[in-house]
Short mmCIF file of C-alpha atoms in Angstrom, two decimals:
data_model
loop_
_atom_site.label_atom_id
_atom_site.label_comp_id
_atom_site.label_asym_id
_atom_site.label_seq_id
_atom_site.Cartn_x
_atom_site.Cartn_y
_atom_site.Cartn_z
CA UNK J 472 -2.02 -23.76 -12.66
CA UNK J 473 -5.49 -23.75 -12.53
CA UNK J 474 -7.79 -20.84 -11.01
CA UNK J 475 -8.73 -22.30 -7.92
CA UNK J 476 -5.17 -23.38 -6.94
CA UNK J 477 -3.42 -20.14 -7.99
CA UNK J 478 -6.27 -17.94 -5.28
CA UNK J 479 -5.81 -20.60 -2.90
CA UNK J 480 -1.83 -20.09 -2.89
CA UNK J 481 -2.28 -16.31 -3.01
CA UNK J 482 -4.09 -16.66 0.87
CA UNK J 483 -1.54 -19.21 1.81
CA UNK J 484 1.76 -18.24 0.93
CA UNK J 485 3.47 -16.04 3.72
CA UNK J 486 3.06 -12.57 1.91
CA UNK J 487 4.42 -10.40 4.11
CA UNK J 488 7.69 -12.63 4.42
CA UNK J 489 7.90 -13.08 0.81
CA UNK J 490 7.55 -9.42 -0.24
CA UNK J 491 10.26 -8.54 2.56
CA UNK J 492 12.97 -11.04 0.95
CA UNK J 493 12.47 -9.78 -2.21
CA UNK J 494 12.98 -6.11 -1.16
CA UNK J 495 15.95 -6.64 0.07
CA UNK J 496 17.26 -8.43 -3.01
CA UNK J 497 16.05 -6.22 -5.40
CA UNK J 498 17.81 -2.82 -3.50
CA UNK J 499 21.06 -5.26 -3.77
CA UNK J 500 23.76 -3.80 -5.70
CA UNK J 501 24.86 -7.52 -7.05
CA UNK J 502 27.40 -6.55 -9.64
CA UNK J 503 27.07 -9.24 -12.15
CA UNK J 504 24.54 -11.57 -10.91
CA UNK J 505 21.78 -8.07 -10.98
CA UNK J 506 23.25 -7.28 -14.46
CA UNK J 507 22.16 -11.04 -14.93
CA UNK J 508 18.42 -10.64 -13.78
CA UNK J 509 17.99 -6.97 -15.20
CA UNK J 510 18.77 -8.22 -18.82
CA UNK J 511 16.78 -11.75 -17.81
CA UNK J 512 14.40 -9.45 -17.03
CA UNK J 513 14.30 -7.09 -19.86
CA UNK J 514 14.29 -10.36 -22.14
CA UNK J 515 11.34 -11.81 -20.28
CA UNK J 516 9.08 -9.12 -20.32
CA UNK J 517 10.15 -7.09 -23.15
CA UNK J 518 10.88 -3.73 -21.93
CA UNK J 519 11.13 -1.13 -24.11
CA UNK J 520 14.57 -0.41 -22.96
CA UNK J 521 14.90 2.62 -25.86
CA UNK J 522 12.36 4.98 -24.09
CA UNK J 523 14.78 5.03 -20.79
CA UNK J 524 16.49 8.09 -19.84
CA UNK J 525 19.22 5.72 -19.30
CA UNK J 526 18.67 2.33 -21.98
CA UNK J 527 22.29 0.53 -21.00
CA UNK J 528 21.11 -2.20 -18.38
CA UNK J 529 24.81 -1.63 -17.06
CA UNK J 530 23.90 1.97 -15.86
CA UNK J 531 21.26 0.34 -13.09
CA UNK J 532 23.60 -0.79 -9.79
CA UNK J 533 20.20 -2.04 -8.42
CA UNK J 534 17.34 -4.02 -9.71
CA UNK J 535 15.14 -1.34 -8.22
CA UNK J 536 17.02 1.69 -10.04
CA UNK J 537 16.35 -0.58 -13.29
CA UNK J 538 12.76 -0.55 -12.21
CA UNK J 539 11.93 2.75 -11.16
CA UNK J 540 14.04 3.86 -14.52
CA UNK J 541 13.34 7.54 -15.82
CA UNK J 542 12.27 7.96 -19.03
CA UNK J 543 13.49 10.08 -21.83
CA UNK J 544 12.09 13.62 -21.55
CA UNK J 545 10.02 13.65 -24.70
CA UNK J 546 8.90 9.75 -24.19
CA UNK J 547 5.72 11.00 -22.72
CA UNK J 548 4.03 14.14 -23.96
CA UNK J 549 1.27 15.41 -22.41
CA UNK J 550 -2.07 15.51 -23.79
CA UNK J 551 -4.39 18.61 -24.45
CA UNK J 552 -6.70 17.36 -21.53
CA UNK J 553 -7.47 18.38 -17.87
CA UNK J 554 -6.77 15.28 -16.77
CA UNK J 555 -4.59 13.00 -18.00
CA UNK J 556 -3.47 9.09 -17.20
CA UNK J 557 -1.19 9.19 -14.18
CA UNK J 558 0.74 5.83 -15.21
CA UNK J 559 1.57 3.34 -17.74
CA UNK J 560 -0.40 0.27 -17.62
CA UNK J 561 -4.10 -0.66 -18.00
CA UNK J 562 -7.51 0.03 -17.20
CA UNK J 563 -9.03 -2.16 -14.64
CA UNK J 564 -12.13 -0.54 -13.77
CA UNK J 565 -13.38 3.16 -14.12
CA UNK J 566 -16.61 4.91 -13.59
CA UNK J 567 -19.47 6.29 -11.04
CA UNK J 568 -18.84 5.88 -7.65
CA UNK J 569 -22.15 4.01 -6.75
CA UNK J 570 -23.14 5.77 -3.38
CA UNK J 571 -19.70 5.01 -1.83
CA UNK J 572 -19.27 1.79 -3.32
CA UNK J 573 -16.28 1.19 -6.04
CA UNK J 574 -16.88 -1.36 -8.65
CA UNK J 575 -13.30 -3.77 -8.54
CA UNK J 576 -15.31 -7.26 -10.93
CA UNK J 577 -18.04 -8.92 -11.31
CA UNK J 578 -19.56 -9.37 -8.01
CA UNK J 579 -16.69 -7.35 -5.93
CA UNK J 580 -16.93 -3.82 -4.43
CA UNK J 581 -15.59 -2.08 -1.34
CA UNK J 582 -16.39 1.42 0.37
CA UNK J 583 -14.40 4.72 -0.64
CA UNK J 584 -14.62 4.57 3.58
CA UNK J 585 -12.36 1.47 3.74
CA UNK J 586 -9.85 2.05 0.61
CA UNK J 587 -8.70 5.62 2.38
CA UNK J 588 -8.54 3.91 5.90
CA UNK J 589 -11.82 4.62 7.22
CA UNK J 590 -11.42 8.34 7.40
CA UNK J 591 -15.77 9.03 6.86
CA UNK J 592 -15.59 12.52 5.82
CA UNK J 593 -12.74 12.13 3.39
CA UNK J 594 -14.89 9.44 1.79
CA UNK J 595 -18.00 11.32 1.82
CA UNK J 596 -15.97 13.74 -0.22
CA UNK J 597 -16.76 11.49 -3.39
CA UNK J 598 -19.84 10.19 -2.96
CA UNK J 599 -21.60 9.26 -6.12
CA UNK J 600 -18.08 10.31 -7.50
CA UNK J 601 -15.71 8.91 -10.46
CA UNK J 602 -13.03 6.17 -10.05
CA UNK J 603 -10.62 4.89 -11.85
CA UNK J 604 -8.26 1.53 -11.37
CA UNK J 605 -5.08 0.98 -12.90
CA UNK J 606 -2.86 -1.61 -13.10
CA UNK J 607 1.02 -1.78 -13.94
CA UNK J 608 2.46 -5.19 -15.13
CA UNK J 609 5.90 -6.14 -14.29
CA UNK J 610 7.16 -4.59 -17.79
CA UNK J 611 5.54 -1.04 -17.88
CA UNK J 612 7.29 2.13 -16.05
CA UNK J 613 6.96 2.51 -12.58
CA UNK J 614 6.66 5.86 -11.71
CA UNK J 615 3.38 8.14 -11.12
CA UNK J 616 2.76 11.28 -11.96
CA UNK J 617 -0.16 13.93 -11.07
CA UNK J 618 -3.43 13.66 -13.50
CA UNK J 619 -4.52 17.21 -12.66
CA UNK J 620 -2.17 20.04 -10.53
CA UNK J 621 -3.00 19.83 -6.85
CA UNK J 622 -1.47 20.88 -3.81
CA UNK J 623 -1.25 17.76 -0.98
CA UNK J 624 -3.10 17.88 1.92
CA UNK J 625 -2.88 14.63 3.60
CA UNK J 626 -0.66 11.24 3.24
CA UNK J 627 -1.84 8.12 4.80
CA UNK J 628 0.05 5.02 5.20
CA UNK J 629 -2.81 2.47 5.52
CA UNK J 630 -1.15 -1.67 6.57
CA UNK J 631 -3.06 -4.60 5.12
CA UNK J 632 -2.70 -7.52 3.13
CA UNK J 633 -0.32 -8.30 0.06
CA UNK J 634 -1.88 -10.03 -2.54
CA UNK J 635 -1.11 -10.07 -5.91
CA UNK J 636 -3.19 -6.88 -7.42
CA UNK J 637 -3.31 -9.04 -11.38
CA UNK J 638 -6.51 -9.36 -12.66
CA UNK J 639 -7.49 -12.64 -11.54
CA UNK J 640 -6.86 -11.47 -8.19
CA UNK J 641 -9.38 -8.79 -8.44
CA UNK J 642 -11.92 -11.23 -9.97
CA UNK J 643 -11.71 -13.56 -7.17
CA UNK J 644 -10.18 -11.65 -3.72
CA UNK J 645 -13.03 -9.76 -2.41
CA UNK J 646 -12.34 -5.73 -1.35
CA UNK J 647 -8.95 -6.41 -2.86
CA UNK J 648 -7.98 -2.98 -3.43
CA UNK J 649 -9.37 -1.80 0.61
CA UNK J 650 -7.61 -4.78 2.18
CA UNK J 651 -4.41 -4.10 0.48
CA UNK J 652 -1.84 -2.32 2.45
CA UNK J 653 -1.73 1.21 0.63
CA UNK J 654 -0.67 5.27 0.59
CA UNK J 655 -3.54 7.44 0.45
CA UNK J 656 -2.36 11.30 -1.20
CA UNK J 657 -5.70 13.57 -0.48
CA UNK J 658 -5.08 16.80 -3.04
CA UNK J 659 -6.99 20.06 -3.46
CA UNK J 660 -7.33 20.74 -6.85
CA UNK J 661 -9.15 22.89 -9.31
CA UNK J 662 -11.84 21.11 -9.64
CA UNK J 663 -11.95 20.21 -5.79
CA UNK J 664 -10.45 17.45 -3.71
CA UNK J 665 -9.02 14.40 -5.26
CA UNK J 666 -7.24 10.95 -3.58
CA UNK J 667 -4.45 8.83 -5.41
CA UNK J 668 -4.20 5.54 -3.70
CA UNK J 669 -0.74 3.68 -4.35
CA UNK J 670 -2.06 0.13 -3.63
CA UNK J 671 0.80 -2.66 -2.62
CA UNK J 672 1.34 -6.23 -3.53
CA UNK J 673 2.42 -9.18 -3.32
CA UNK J 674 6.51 -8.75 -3.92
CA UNK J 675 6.36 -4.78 -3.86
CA UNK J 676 9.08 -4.10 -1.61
CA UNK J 677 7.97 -0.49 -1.05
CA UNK J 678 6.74 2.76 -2.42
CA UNK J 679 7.75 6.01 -2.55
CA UNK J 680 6.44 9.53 -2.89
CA UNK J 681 8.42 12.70 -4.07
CA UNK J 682 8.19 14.49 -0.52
CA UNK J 683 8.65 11.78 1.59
CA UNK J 684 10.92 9.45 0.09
CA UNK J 685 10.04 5.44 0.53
CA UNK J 686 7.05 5.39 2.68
CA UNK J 687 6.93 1.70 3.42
CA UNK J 688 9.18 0.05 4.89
CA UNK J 689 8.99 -0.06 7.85
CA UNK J 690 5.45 -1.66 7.56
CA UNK J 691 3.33 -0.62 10.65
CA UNK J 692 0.85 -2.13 12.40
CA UNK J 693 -1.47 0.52 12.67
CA UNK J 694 -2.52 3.61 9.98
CA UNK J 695 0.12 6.77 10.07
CA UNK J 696 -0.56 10.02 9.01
CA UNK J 697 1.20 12.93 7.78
CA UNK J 698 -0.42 16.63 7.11
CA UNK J 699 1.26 19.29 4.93
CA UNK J 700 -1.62 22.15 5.97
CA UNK J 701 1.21 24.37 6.49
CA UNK J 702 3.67 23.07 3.52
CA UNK J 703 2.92 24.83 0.23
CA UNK J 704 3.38 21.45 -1.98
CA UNK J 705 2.09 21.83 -4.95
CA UNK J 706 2.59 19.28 -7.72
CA UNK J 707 1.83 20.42 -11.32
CA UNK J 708 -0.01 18.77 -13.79
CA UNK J 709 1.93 15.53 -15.23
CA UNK J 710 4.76 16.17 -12.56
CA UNK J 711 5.89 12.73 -10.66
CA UNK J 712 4.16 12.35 -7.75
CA UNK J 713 5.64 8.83 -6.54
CA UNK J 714 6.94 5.58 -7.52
CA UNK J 715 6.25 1.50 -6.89
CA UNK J 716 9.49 -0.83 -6.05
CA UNK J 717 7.72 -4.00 -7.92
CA UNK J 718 4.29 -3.13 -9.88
CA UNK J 719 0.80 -2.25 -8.18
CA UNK J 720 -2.39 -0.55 -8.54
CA UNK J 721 -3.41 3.41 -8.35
CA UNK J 722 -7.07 4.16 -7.45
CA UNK J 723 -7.90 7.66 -7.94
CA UNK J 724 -11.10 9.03 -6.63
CA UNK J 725 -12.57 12.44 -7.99
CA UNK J 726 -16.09 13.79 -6.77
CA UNK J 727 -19.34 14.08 -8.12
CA UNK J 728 -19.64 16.23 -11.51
CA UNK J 729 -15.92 16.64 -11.58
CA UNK J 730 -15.19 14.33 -14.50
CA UNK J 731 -16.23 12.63 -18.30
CA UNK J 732 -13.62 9.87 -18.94
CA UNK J 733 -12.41 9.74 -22.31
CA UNK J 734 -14.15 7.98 -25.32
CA UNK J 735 -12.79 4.92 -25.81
CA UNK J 736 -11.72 3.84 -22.00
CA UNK J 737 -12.51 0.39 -21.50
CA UNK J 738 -11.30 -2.18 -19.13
CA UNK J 739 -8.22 -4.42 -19.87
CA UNK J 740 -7.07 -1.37 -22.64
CA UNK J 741 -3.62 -0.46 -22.01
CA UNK J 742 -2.71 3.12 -21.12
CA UNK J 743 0.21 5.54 -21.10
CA UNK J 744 1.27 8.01 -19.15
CA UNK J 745 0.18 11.44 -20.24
CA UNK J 746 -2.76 10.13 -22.36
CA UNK J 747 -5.98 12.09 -22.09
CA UNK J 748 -8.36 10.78 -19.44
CA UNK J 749 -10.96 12.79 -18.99
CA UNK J 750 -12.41 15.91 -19.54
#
């Protein structure tokens, strides 16, 4: 399929409808036929079944317990850093903030202001800030986890769009990542405040965070908020924070002077969890 055709399909094809059918099928518990599509599946994308909590494909009743798997306790240690990658994946884009603008490719950018839901002073927060974008394929582990310890402040359910969040999306769909529907987590942390955007797609029948449970559905039509100023929850560093149904994108924001990413970050370079990011 050529470019053209393949980001003139992703603004035809009836997203929303799509992404709802395949929720449901993937929370079926389908006996043999899901054994059939977790082990297609595994075969397909080659997932590193041996790192799972869990590795028998039999053990998942659901092709979304399959998917948000646990890992094996010591699959992930965590590095000697402050901050350390929140997911497995890869490295879209990272860097400066410019003003309030986030870099997403060549010629693309959108406003902290618009990727948090157009809350001003939380986006004034990390002006002239650091950013980074990552993005989980279909065969890495779908759970996040915290890349500092920070106690929540805020959760914001944010509706928009479902495109596909793969790179030649983001090369070609302007404001992607801001027109995306999305859950915005504002933190306090040492270092001061810090957003993790969990960024939906095309297919991603939901997400989840470790307070709330699945956020989305039901899909609403306008932003909804949720403030824990007078809940004490505090995540620790490296502790799981949330968890896509279907792969996506996490944009983390961190302000000005707060961060130096790691030597050797580049875009497209794959990343674990519990990696150092930054200093």
């Amino acid at each position: 399929m050529t470019q053209p055709l393949a980001i003139t399909l992703q603004h035809l094809l009836p997203k929303t409808l799509l992404t709802q059918a395949m929720g449901q099928l993937a929370g079926l518990e389908g006996g043999a036929f899901t054994q059939a599509v977790i082990r297609r599946f595994i075969a397909r994308y080659g997932v590193n079944m041996a790192e799972a909590a869990d590795p028998r494909p039999e053990a998942y009743a659901s092709f979304n317990a399959f998917f948000t798997r646990a890992l094996r306790a010591d699959a992930r240690p965590l590095a000697d850093a402050p901050f350390i990658c929140p997911v497995d994946g890869a490295i879209s884009q990272f860097g400066p903030i410019t003003g309030d603008q986030v870099f997403q490719a060549k010629g693309h950018a959108y406003s902290t202001r618009a990727l948090v839901g157009g809350d001003e002073a939380l986006a004034a927060r990390f002006q002239d800030g650091q950013f980074a974008t990552l993005y989980l394929s279909p065969r890495d582990y779908h759970r996040i986890h915290m890349p500092c310890a920070g106690r929540l402040r805020r959760m914001i359910h944010v509706p928009g769009e479902l495109y596909s969040v793969n790179p030649l999306t983001a090369q070609h769909v302007p404001g992607l990542f801001a027109r995306n529907e999305r859950v915005v987590c504002e933190f306090d942390c040492e270092h001061g405040p810090m957003v993790l955007v969990l960024v939906g797609a095309t297919i991603v029948g939901s997400m989840a965070t470790t307070w709330h449970g699945v956020v989305n559905p039901p899909r609403r039509r306008a932003p909804c908020e949720w403030r824990y100023d007078d809940r004490p929850l505090t995540l620790a560093r490296g502790a799981e924070m949330g968890r896509f149904l279907l792969g996506s994108t996490v944009v983390l924001l961190f302000p000005a002077g707060t961060l130096r990413f790691t030597p050797g970050w580049a875009p497209a370079r794959p990343v674990r969890m519990g990696e150092a990011m930054g200093t």
